[in-house]
Short mmCIF file of C-alpha atoms in Angstrom, two decimals:
data_model
loop_
_atom_site.label_atom_id
_atom_site.label_comp_id
_atom_site.label_asym_id
_atom_site.label_seq_id
_atom_site.Cartn_x
_atom_site.Cartn_y
_atom_site.Cartn_z
CA UNK A 670 -42.78 1.73 25.97
CA UNK A 671 -40.51 1.76 23.27
CA UNK A 672 -40.77 -2.21 22.12
CA UNK A 673 -43.43 -2.51 19.97
CA UNK A 674 -45.41 -5.51 20.56
CA UNK A 675 -48.00 -6.86 17.79
CA UNK A 676 -50.95 -8.28 19.43
CA UNK A 677 -52.66 -8.64 16.01
CA UNK A 678 -49.59 -10.20 14.24
CA UNK A 679 -48.99 -8.41 10.79
CA UNK A 680 -48.07 -11.41 8.37
CA UNK A 681 -45.95 -11.67 5.52
CA UNK A 682 -48.16 -11.92 2.78
CA UNK A 683 -45.31 -11.93 -0.04
CA UNK A 684 -41.82 -11.46 -0.19
CA UNK A 685 -39.50 -10.86 -3.22
CA UNK A 686 -35.54 -10.24 -3.66
CA UNK A 687 -33.98 -8.97 -6.75
CA UNK A 688 -29.98 -8.99 -6.72
CA UNK A 689 -27.47 -7.82 -9.29
CA UNK A 690 -24.06 -10.09 -10.86
CA UNK A 691 -22.07 -10.36 -7.82
CA UNK A 692 -25.02 -11.40 -5.53
CA UNK A 693 -25.71 -14.03 -8.59
CA UNK A 694 -22.33 -15.51 -7.84
CA UNK A 695 -22.62 -15.75 -4.40
CA UNK A 696 -23.55 -18.31 -1.74
CA UNK A 697 -27.26 -16.85 -1.59
CA UNK A 698 -27.73 -16.94 -5.37
CA UNK A 699 -30.66 -19.89 -5.41
CA UNK A 700 -32.32 -17.41 -3.02
CA UNK A 701 -33.42 -14.30 -5.19
CA UNK A 702 -36.21 -14.27 -7.25
CA UNK A 703 -34.33 -12.65 -9.89
CA UNK A 704 -30.71 -11.73 -10.55
CA UNK A 705 -29.16 -9.98 -13.23
CA UNK A 706 -25.70 -9.65 -14.47
CA UNK A 707 -25.62 -6.52 -16.40
CA UNK A 708 -25.29 -3.17 -14.16
CA UNK A 709 -27.48 -1.09 -16.03
CA UNK A 710 -30.43 -3.82 -16.46
CA UNK A 711 -30.21 -3.06 -20.19
CA UNK A 712 -30.82 0.56 -19.72
CA UNK A 713 -28.40 3.91 -20.28
CA UNK A 714 -27.48 4.78 -16.81
CA UNK A 715 -26.89 3.18 -12.94
CA UNK A 716 -29.78 5.33 -11.57
CA UNK A 717 -31.89 4.03 -13.70
CA UNK A 718 -31.08 0.58 -13.22
CA UNK A 719 -31.77 0.91 -9.17
CA UNK A 720 -35.22 2.10 -10.54
CA UNK A 721 -35.81 -0.65 -12.53
CA UNK A 722 -34.64 -3.11 -10.08
CA UNK A 723 -37.30 -1.67 -7.90
CA UNK A 724 -40.06 -1.95 -10.22
CA UNK A 725 -39.14 -5.38 -10.52
CA UNK A 726 -38.95 -6.25 -7.03
CA UNK A 727 -42.76 -4.40 -6.53
CA UNK A 728 -44.20 -6.11 -9.50
CA UNK A 729 -42.80 -9.35 -8.56
CA UNK A 730 -43.87 -9.12 -4.89
CA UNK A 731 -47.48 -8.45 -6.22
CA UNK A 732 -47.59 -11.22 -8.65
CA UNK A 733 -46.29 -13.83 -6.14
CA UNK A 734 -49.42 -12.97 -4.16
CA UNK A 735 -51.86 -12.02 -6.91
CA UNK A 736 -52.53 -8.78 -5.00
CA UNK A 737 -53.18 -5.71 -6.85
CA UNK A 738 -51.77 -2.05 -6.25
CA UNK A 739 -55.23 -0.89 -4.99
CA UNK A 740 -55.00 -3.56 -2.74
CA UNK A 741 -52.39 -2.10 -0.68
CA UNK A 742 -52.72 0.97 1.36
CA UNK A 743 -49.41 2.02 1.92
CA UNK A 744 -45.57 1.90 0.88
CA UNK A 745 -42.41 2.64 2.69
CA UNK A 746 -39.81 2.44 0.82
CA UNK A 747 -35.77 3.69 0.91
CA UNK A 748 -32.80 3.81 -1.07
CA UNK A 749 -29.22 5.30 -0.31
CA UNK A 750 -29.48 7.80 -3.34
CA UNK A 751 -29.54 11.42 -2.89
CA UNK A 752 -33.35 12.29 -2.33
CA UNK A 753 -34.05 8.24 -2.35
CA UNK A 754 -34.94 8.86 -6.22
CA UNK A 755 -34.35 4.93 -6.78
CA UNK A 756 -37.57 4.40 -4.55
CA UNK A 757 -39.85 7.56 -5.59
CA UNK A 758 -38.93 6.94 -9.16
CA UNK A 759 -39.98 3.61 -9.28
CA UNK A 760 -43.45 4.17 -7.78
CA UNK A 761 -44.26 6.82 -10.27
CA UNK A 762 -47.56 6.28 -12.03
CA UNK A 763 -48.36 3.38 -9.71
CA UNK A 764 -51.45 3.37 -7.60
CA UNK A 765 -49.98 2.99 -4.29
CA UNK A 766 -49.64 5.65 -1.40
CA UNK A 767 -46.05 6.33 -0.89
CA UNK A 768 -44.22 7.34 2.17
CA UNK A 769 -40.07 7.61 1.30
CA UNK A 770 -37.59 6.62 3.99
CA UNK A 771 -34.07 7.41 4.76
CA UNK A 772 -32.32 5.26 7.04
CA UNK A 773 -28.80 4.58 5.37
CA UNK A 774 -28.28 0.78 5.44
CA UNK A 775 -30.69 -0.01 8.28
CA UNK A 776 -33.88 1.34 5.70
CA UNK A 777 -35.39 -2.15 5.10
CA UNK A 778 -35.57 -2.64 9.02
CA UNK A 779 -37.15 0.80 9.72
CA UNK A 780 -39.83 -0.08 6.67
CA UNK A 781 -40.51 -3.39 7.64
CA UNK A 782 -41.35 -1.94 11.51
CA UNK A 783 -43.04 1.07 10.32
CA UNK A 784 -45.21 -1.14 7.61
CA UNK A 785 -46.11 -3.36 10.63
CA UNK A 786 -47.63 -0.83 12.59
CA UNK A 787 -49.55 0.34 10.52
CA UNK A 788 -50.95 -3.00 9.61
CA UNK A 789 -51.42 -3.88 13.34
CA UNK A 790 -52.88 -0.63 14.20
CA UNK A 791 -55.87 -1.67 11.54
CA UNK A 792 -55.18 1.30 10.12
CA UNK A 793 -53.77 -0.39 6.75
CA UNK A 794 -55.11 -3.51 5.39
CA UNK A 795 -51.91 -4.30 3.88
CA UNK A 796 -48.49 -2.13 3.78
CA UNK A 797 -45.34 -2.67 1.66
CA UNK A 798 -41.87 -2.42 2.67
CA UNK A 799 -38.92 -2.05 0.18
CA UNK A 800 -35.42 -1.27 0.33
CA UNK A 801 -32.35 -1.16 -2.26
CA UNK A 802 -29.06 -0.39 -3.19
CA UNK A 803 -26.75 -0.22 -5.83
CA UNK A 804 -22.59 -1.08 -6.06
CA UNK A 805 -22.25 1.64 -8.82
CA UNK A 806 -24.75 4.54 -7.91
CA UNK A 807 -23.59 4.37 -4.05
CA UNK A 808 -19.67 4.49 -5.48
CA UNK A 809 -20.85 7.20 -7.56
CA UNK A 810 -22.20 9.04 -4.85
CA UNK A 811 -20.40 8.08 -1.76
CA UNK A 812 -16.81 7.19 -2.52
CA UNK A 813 -14.73 7.34 -6.31
CA UNK A 814 -15.80 7.02 -9.79
CA UNK A 815 -16.13 3.64 -10.69
CA UNK A 816 -12.62 3.72 -12.66
CA UNK A 817 -10.38 5.04 -10.14
CA UNK A 818 -7.70 3.31 -9.27
CA UNK A 819 -7.76 3.27 -5.77
CA UNK A 820 -6.77 0.66 -3.26
CA UNK A 821 -9.66 -0.26 -0.61
CA UNK A 822 -9.23 -1.02 2.82
CA UNK A 823 -9.32 -4.67 4.33
CA UNK A 824 -12.14 -2.79 6.39
CA UNK A 825 -14.22 -1.59 3.87
CA UNK A 826 -17.18 -3.13 2.25
CA UNK A 827 -18.87 -3.24 -1.00
CA UNK A 828 -22.20 -2.02 -1.48
CA UNK A 829 -24.76 -4.59 -2.35
CA UNK A 830 -26.75 -4.49 -5.82
CA UNK A 831 -30.01 -5.41 -4.60
CA UNK A 832 -33.45 -4.99 -3.33
CA UNK A 833 -36.00 -6.56 -1.21
CA UNK A 834 -39.61 -6.05 -0.91
CA UNK A 835 -42.41 -7.56 1.49
CA UNK A 836 -46.11 -6.96 1.64
CA UNK A 837 -47.56 -7.14 5.09
CA UNK A 838 -51.02 -7.99 5.85
CA UNK A 839 -53.89 -9.66 7.88
CA UNK A 840 -53.82 -12.38 5.20
CA UNK A 841 -53.44 -16.02 6.62
CA UNK A 842 -49.89 -16.80 6.64
CA UNK A 843 -47.04 -18.99 8.93
CA UNK A 844 -44.73 -15.70 9.21
CA UNK A 845 -45.42 -12.50 11.11
CA UNK A 846 -43.79 -9.65 12.70
CA UNK A 847 -44.05 -9.78 16.49
CA UNK A 848 -41.93 -6.82 17.48
CA UNK A 849 -40.18 -3.61 16.44
CA UNK A 850 -37.95 -1.67 18.43
CA UNK A 851 -36.72 1.42 16.70
CA UNK A 852 -33.25 2.11 17.09
CA UNK A 853 -31.92 5.39 19.12
CA UNK A 854 -28.88 7.64 17.09
CA UNK A 855 -25.31 6.39 18.68
CA UNK A 856 -22.29 8.10 17.70
CA UNK A 857 -18.71 6.93 19.48
CA UNK A 858 -17.21 9.62 17.40
CA UNK A 859 -16.05 6.90 14.97
CA UNK A 860 -14.76 8.58 12.07
CA UNK A 861 -13.18 5.94 9.77
CA UNK A 862 -15.08 6.39 6.44
CA UNK A 863 -13.41 2.75 5.32
CA UNK A 864 -14.61 0.77 8.64
CA UNK A 865 -18.46 1.34 8.23
CA UNK A 866 -18.92 -1.73 10.44
CA UNK A 867 -16.95 -0.53 13.56
CA UNK A 868 -18.91 2.86 13.59
CA UNK A 869 -22.29 1.29 13.25
CA UNK A 870 -21.88 -1.77 15.96
CA UNK A 871 -22.26 0.45 18.80
CA UNK A 872 -25.71 1.28 17.65
CA UNK A 873 -26.26 -2.29 17.36
CA UNK A 874 -25.07 -2.82 20.71
CA UNK A 875 -27.33 0.01 22.04
CA UNK A 876 -30.54 -1.80 20.65
CA UNK A 877 -29.77 -5.25 21.48
CA UNK A 878 -29.11 -3.80 25.16
CA UNK A 879 -32.36 -2.01 25.21
CA UNK A 880 -34.28 -5.34 23.75
CA UNK A 881 -32.55 -7.43 26.44
CA UNK A 882 -33.76 -4.86 29.36
CA UNK A 883 -37.43 -4.72 27.91
CA UNK A 884 -37.76 -8.76 27.09
CA UNK A 885 -35.13 -10.08 29.46
CA UNK A 886 -34.47 -12.50 27.04
CA UNK A 887 -30.97 -14.43 27.05
CA UNK A 888 -31.07 -14.66 23.43
CA UNK A 889 -30.91 -18.48 23.27
CA UNK A 890 -34.14 -18.94 22.25
CA UNK A 891 -33.95 -17.27 18.64
CA UNK A 892 -33.04 -19.64 15.54
CA UNK A 893 -30.70 -16.39 14.10
CA UNK A 894 -29.70 -12.90 15.04
CA UNK A 895 -28.76 -11.09 12.06
CA UNK A 896 -27.61 -7.48 11.92
CA UNK A 897 -27.67 -5.86 8.69
CA UNK A 898 -24.64 -4.89 7.47
CA UNK A 899 -21.90 -4.73 9.97
CA UNK A 900 -19.65 -6.94 7.97
CA UNK A 901 -17.04 -8.94 9.55
CA UNK A 902 -15.20 -5.79 11.05
CA UNK A 903 -18.37 -4.26 12.66
CA UNK A 904 -19.74 -8.08 13.77
CA UNK A 905 -16.39 -8.44 15.49
CA UNK A 906 -16.39 -4.89 16.83
CA UNK A 907 -20.36 -5.94 18.59
CA UNK A 908 -19.05 -9.06 19.97
CA UNK A 909 -15.98 -6.87 21.67
CA UNK A 910 -18.48 -4.37 22.87
CA UNK A 911 -20.93 -6.79 24.23
CA UNK A 912 -18.30 -8.52 26.12
CA UNK A 913 -17.24 -5.50 28.01
CA UNK A 914 -20.93 -4.88 28.79
CA UNK A 915 -21.51 -8.05 29.70
CA UNK A 916 -23.97 -8.81 27.03
CA UNK A 917 -24.07 -12.63 25.92
CA UNK A 918 -24.58 -12.97 22.42
CA UNK A 919 -25.21 -16.51 21.18
CA UNK A 920 -22.98 -18.15 18.45
CA UNK A 921 -26.13 -17.87 16.00
CA UNK A 922 -25.42 -14.00 16.08
CA UNK A 923 -24.62 -13.55 12.21
CA UNK A 924 -24.34 -10.61 9.50
CA UNK A 925 -26.17 -10.28 6.22
CA UNK A 926 -23.36 -8.60 4.82
CA UNK A 927 -20.94 -11.58 5.59
CA UNK A 928 -24.07 -14.35 4.09
CA UNK A 929 -24.57 -12.61 0.95
CA UNK A 930 -20.82 -13.12 -0.32
CA UNK A 931 -18.40 -15.75 -0.37
CA UNK A 932 -15.42 -13.46 1.15
CA UNK A 933 -13.01 -16.16 0.45
CA UNK A 934 -13.75 -16.39 -3.49
CA UNK A 935 -15.07 -12.85 -4.21
CA UNK A 936 -13.41 -9.88 -3.65
CA UNK A 937 -15.57 -8.00 -1.31
CA UNK A 938 -13.09 -7.28 1.83
CA UNK A 939 -15.17 -6.99 4.93
CA UNK A 940 -18.34 -8.08 3.03
CA UNK A 941 -21.82 -6.76 1.87
CA UNK A 942 -23.32 -3.22 2.85
CA UNK A 943 -26.01 -1.34 1.73
CA UNK A 944 -29.67 -0.76 2.39
CA UNK A 945 -30.39 -3.46 -0.60
CA UNK A 946 -28.27 -6.22 1.89
CA UNK A 947 -30.57 -6.69 4.67
CA UNK A 948 -33.48 -6.51 2.39
CA UNK A 949 -32.58 -8.55 -0.24
CA UNK A 950 -30.72 -11.46 2.27
CA UNK A 951 -34.06 -11.03 4.35
CA UNK A 952 -36.84 -11.42 1.41
CA UNK A 953 -34.56 -14.46 -0.03
CA UNK A 954 -32.54 -16.33 2.25
CA UNK A 955 -33.86 -15.43 5.82
CA UNK A 956 -37.60 -15.62 5.09
CA UNK A 957 -37.41 -18.92 3.07
CA UNK A 958 -35.94 -20.57 6.22
CA UNK A 959 -38.69 -19.41 7.97
CA UNK A 960 -41.37 -20.55 5.62
CA UNK A 961 -40.21 -23.77 5.40
CA UNK A 962 -39.94 -23.84 8.82
CA UNK A 963 -36.58 -24.52 9.25
CA UNK A 964 -36.24 -21.74 11.56
CA UNK A 965 -38.97 -20.19 14.16
CA UNK A 966 -37.96 -17.08 15.75
CA UNK A 967 -35.36 -14.98 14.44
CA UNK A 968 -34.22 -11.09 15.05
CA UNK A 969 -33.27 -8.81 12.32
CA UNK A 970 -31.06 -5.64 13.39
CA UNK A 971 -30.73 -3.25 10.39
CA UNK A 972 -27.86 -1.27 10.80
CA UNK A 973 -27.32 2.19 9.07
CA UNK A 974 -24.69 4.90 9.02
CA UNK A 975 -25.92 8.19 9.04
CA UNK A 976 -23.32 10.40 7.59
CA UNK A 977 -23.37 12.03 4.13
CA UNK A 978 -20.13 12.69 1.72
CA UNK A 979 -20.48 16.41 3.12
CA UNK A 980 -20.32 15.66 6.89
CA UNK A 981 -17.68 13.76 6.05
CA UNK A 982 -15.84 16.10 3.99
CA UNK A 983 -16.12 18.77 7.18
CA UNK A 984 -14.37 16.07 9.49
CA UNK A 985 -17.76 15.16 11.66
CA UNK A 986 -18.14 11.60 13.19
CA UNK A 987 -20.37 8.77 12.15
CA UNK A 988 -23.60 8.27 13.92
CA UNK A 989 -25.73 5.05 13.33
CA UNK A 990 -28.61 3.75 13.96
CA UNK A 991 -30.09 -0.17 14.65
CA UNK A 992 -33.67 -1.02 14.02
CA UNK A 993 -34.76 -4.49 15.76
CA UNK A 994 -37.68 -6.26 14.15
CA UNK A 995 -38.70 -10.04 15.79
CA UNK A 996 -40.22 -11.87 12.84
CA UNK A 997 -41.96 -15.69 13.95
CA UNK A 998 -43.27 -18.20 12.81
CA UNK A 999 -47.23 -18.00 14.35
CA UNK B 1245 -14.91 7.69 28.16
CA UNK B 1246 -13.31 5.21 25.75
CA UNK B 1247 -11.58 6.66 22.49
CA UNK B 1248 -13.79 4.49 20.32
CA UNK B 1249 -12.25 5.69 16.99
CA UNK B 1250 -8.73 4.29 18.74
CA UNK B 1251 -9.92 1.39 20.08
CA UNK B 1252 -11.76 0.49 16.63
CA UNK B 1253 -8.43 1.33 15.05
CA UNK B 1254 -6.45 -1.06 16.77
CA UNK B 1255 -8.73 -3.82 16.35
CA UNK B 1256 -8.96 -3.35 12.74
CA UNK B 1257 -7.61 -5.91 9.97
CA UNK B 1258 -4.69 -4.00 9.09
CA UNK B 1259 -3.37 -3.31 5.23
CA UNK B 1260 -0.78 -5.87 4.03
CA UNK B 1261 2.15 -2.65 4.48
CA UNK B 1262 5.08 -4.32 3.77
CA UNK B 1263 3.46 -6.42 0.54
CA UNK B 1264 1.90 -3.04 -0.38
CA UNK B 1265 4.84 -1.14 -0.04
CA UNK B 1266 6.90 -3.75 -2.08
CA UNK B 1267 4.06 -3.91 -5.09
CA UNK B 1268 3.84 -0.05 -5.31
CA UNK B 1269 7.57 0.83 -5.44
CA UNK B 1270 8.23 -1.97 -7.94
CA UNK B 1271 5.23 -0.98 -10.12
CA UNK B 1272 5.93 2.58 -9.88
CA UNK B 1273 9.67 2.09 -10.70
CA UNK B 1274 8.32 -0.04 -13.83
CA UNK B 1275 6.04 3.26 -15.24
CA UNK B 1276 9.30 5.01 -14.62
CA UNK B 1277 11.68 2.91 -16.46
CA UNK B 1278 9.02 2.36 -19.21
CA UNK B 1279 8.85 6.42 -19.47
CA UNK B 1280 12.73 6.16 -19.78
CA UNK B 1281 12.44 3.72 -22.69
CA UNK B 1282 10.15 6.13 -24.54
CA UNK B 1283 12.12 9.39 -23.76
CA UNK B 1284 15.61 7.60 -25.34
CA UNK B 1285 13.05 6.01 -28.00
CA UNK B 1286 12.06 9.48 -29.12
CA UNK B 1287 15.42 11.18 -28.82
CA UNK B 1288 16.98 8.03 -30.85
CA UNK B 1289 14.38 8.97 -33.71
CA UNK B 1290 15.47 12.75 -33.55
CA UNK B 1291 13.36 14.94 -31.36
CA UNK B 1292 15.25 17.51 -28.84
CA UNK B 1293 15.11 16.71 -25.26
CA UNK B 1294 12.17 18.78 -24.43
CA UNK B 1295 9.67 17.48 -27.12
CA UNK B 1296 11.03 13.94 -26.07
CA UNK B 1297 9.82 14.44 -22.39
CA UNK B 1298 6.61 15.77 -23.54
CA UNK B 1299 5.96 13.08 -25.91
CA UNK B 1300 6.63 10.54 -23.33
CA UNK B 1301 4.17 12.30 -21.01
CA UNK B 1302 1.33 12.18 -23.64
CA UNK B 1303 2.19 8.79 -24.06
CA UNK B 1304 2.01 7.66 -20.22
CA UNK B 1305 -1.48 9.72 -20.57
CA UNK B 1306 -2.81 8.48 -23.30
CA UNK B 1307 -1.93 4.71 -22.20
CA UNK B 1308 -3.78 5.37 -18.80
CA UNK B 1309 -6.90 6.69 -20.00
CA UNK B 1310 -7.10 4.12 -22.60
CA UNK B 1311 -6.40 1.64 -19.69
CA UNK B 1312 -9.05 3.62 -17.54
CA UNK B 1313 -11.83 3.16 -20.55
CA UNK B 1314 -10.91 -0.44 -21.20
CA UNK B 1315 -11.46 -1.11 -17.12
CA UNK B 1316 -8.03 -2.68 -16.71
CA UNK B 1317 -6.42 0.23 -14.76
CA UNK B 1318 -8.55 -0.33 -11.58
CA UNK B 1319 -7.92 -4.01 -11.65
CA UNK B 1320 -4.18 -2.74 -11.65
CA UNK B 1321 -4.07 -0.41 -9.18
CA UNK B 1322 -6.06 -2.49 -6.75
CA UNK B 1323 -2.72 -4.57 -6.45
CA UNK B 1324 -0.25 -1.79 -7.15
CA UNK B 1325 -1.91 1.12 -5.39
CA UNK B 1326 0.59 4.06 -5.35
CA UNK B 1327 2.81 2.46 -8.11
CA UNK B 1328 0.11 3.68 -10.40
CA UNK B 1329 -1.39 6.41 -8.53
CA UNK B 1330 1.95 8.58 -8.25
CA UNK B 1331 3.21 8.85 -11.88
CA UNK B 1332 1.57 11.11 -14.07
CA UNK B 1333 -0.80 7.72 -15.03
CA UNK B 1334 -2.45 8.54 -11.67
CA UNK B 1335 -3.62 11.64 -12.59
CA UNK B 1336 -4.85 10.75 -16.15
CA UNK B 1337 -6.73 8.32 -14.26
CA UNK B 1338 -8.35 10.43 -11.84
CA UNK B 1339 -9.72 12.71 -14.76
CA UNK B 1340 -10.47 10.24 -16.82
CA UNK B 1341 -12.62 8.33 -14.58
CA UNK B 1342 -15.13 10.73 -13.44
CA UNK B 1343 -15.30 11.63 -16.98
CA UNK B 1344 -16.64 8.29 -17.74
CA UNK B 1345 -18.93 7.87 -14.73
CA UNK B 1346 -20.59 11.54 -15.31
CA UNK B 1347 -21.38 11.35 -18.85
CA UNK B 1348 -24.63 10.51 -17.79
CA UNK B 1349 -25.42 13.87 -16.72
CA UNK B 1350 -24.32 15.53 -20.20
CA UNK B 1351 -21.47 16.80 -21.29
CA UNK B 1352 -21.34 20.32 -19.68
CA UNK B 1353 -22.52 19.61 -16.13
CA UNK B 1354 -21.55 15.79 -16.32
CA UNK B 1355 -18.30 15.18 -18.29
CA UNK B 1356 -17.07 19.23 -18.28
CA UNK B 1357 -17.69 19.73 -14.56
CA UNK B 1358 -16.91 16.66 -12.93
CA UNK B 1359 -13.80 16.16 -14.89
CA UNK B 1360 -11.81 17.89 -12.55
CA UNK B 1361 -13.52 16.05 -9.07
CA UNK B 1362 -10.47 14.30 -8.03
CA UNK B 1363 -7.63 16.24 -9.79
CA UNK B 1364 -8.82 19.79 -9.04
CA UNK B 1365 -6.91 20.35 -5.99
CA UNK B 1366 -3.88 19.33 -7.83
CA UNK B 1367 -4.34 21.66 -10.38
CA UNK B 1368 -5.37 25.00 -7.75
CA UNK B 1369 -2.63 23.91 -5.59
CA UNK B 1370 0.06 23.44 -8.09
CA UNK B 1371 -0.58 26.32 -10.11
CA UNK B 1372 -1.13 28.64 -6.57
CA UNK B 1373 2.39 27.14 -5.51
CA UNK B 1374 4.00 28.05 -8.57
CA UNK B 1375 2.32 31.80 -8.26
CA UNK B 1376 3.64 32.22 -4.98
CA UNK B 1377 7.35 30.62 -5.97
CA UNK B 1378 7.03 33.10 -8.90
CA UNK B 1379 6.30 36.09 -6.91
CA UNK B 1380 9.21 35.02 -4.65
CA UNK B 1381 11.44 34.91 -7.13
CA UNK B 1382 10.73 38.31 -8.52
CA UNK B 1383 11.05 39.73 -5.50
CA UNK B 1384 14.14 38.34 -4.56
CA UNK B 1385 15.46 39.59 -7.75
CA UNK B 1386 14.89 43.17 -7.01
CA UNK B 1387 17.35 42.42 -4.26
CA UNK B 1388 19.42 41.34 -6.94
CA UNK B 1389 19.13 37.41 -5.70
CA UNK B 1390 18.80 35.33 -8.43
CA UNK B 1391 17.72 31.60 -7.29
CA UNK B 1392 16.29 30.34 -10.75
CA UNK B 1393 19.63 28.58 -11.07
CA UNK B 1394 18.82 26.37 -8.11
CA UNK B 1395 15.02 25.60 -8.98
CA UNK B 1396 14.99 25.18 -12.83
#
């Protein structure tokens, strides 16, 4: 059984999201708890800025629910940095057991699913899940120096500067996690590093097909189905591939990377990406729609491309993963 | 079994090839025209041809680095692509931009080491080609064939 159904309905006790300048100017700006225009968050390096963003997000999520660190049993967190230092350094000195994760841009869905497993099992009273990314730290590590004069392709995406954090528990709360389906690693030999969306679409399809087989759903009952960061190109490929497989996906299918920016007004090409994309969009916009009752039942499918700069230089293809989480008003 | 890479490429939104071609051609040309104006100005100021060329190259490098530091270079390059990349301005930007980013790691292992991140292969293979060519020229000279007139 690879679909985990949570009979004990771990509840979302608190959510917080933090964003950067581009996100502040985007259509979801009012759904962030905090946005900061300065890419360095007042510090001297971008790496410290991403840590600071995580620290702020974790502090906010606890403040909002008036929960102390010692009342949380476990934290699952990750980011895009080498050795996930944006997360691990942000938890320094906190009284919070920490489990680091790497799922690339799928990290938030992965951490949410694992936190739900921990709480549903009864072993953890409360669990925290956090994911982040920062445009500048990602560009430095994965692509080119910030001031380098290259042209990006129309298929490329813009790494979101953002963090999203959730506390799950059995406290009374209207929104809970119902199901978690971890993804398999899918690799159809896509090699174009400028089109991550297309590389990840097959993994999203694989998870959706497996979910449909397990649940016999026709997806029409969901108020929204949100992929993490396929972007415009990846979402297009997902629709094409699902048509070929005879999988009918509803028009409510959308993507966090498309929602977070205005692709007409903002120079973001195919849309947002990064671990912070699905994290900040879920913890701000998507959660608020569930909380106020506008939506009842949604799927979040966090998508991640699991290559490294080394594998890309060695001309390897891009394996991807897509983790599905079902969140519903309870 | 579908060739997914080819399939996704066929469905991907293409780059505006004609627009990019025109913009890069004209912008690169403009930079070269500016370079020629500089050479002529230095010559008119009394410098000999070799010094004028050196000063021109130096000026273009300086301006490219200044623009990179001010955050203007990448905004221009975004539109003109190869136009700024191909001339010496591209080389200057490729060394200046990683120097700025890697200052966080200090002057030795950050700026000093990472400065050559993008330009390194140009220097390595440019120098290696020059050495090989030098060997070829010298070997041919042993047989009484002098090709330096064609090359230099």
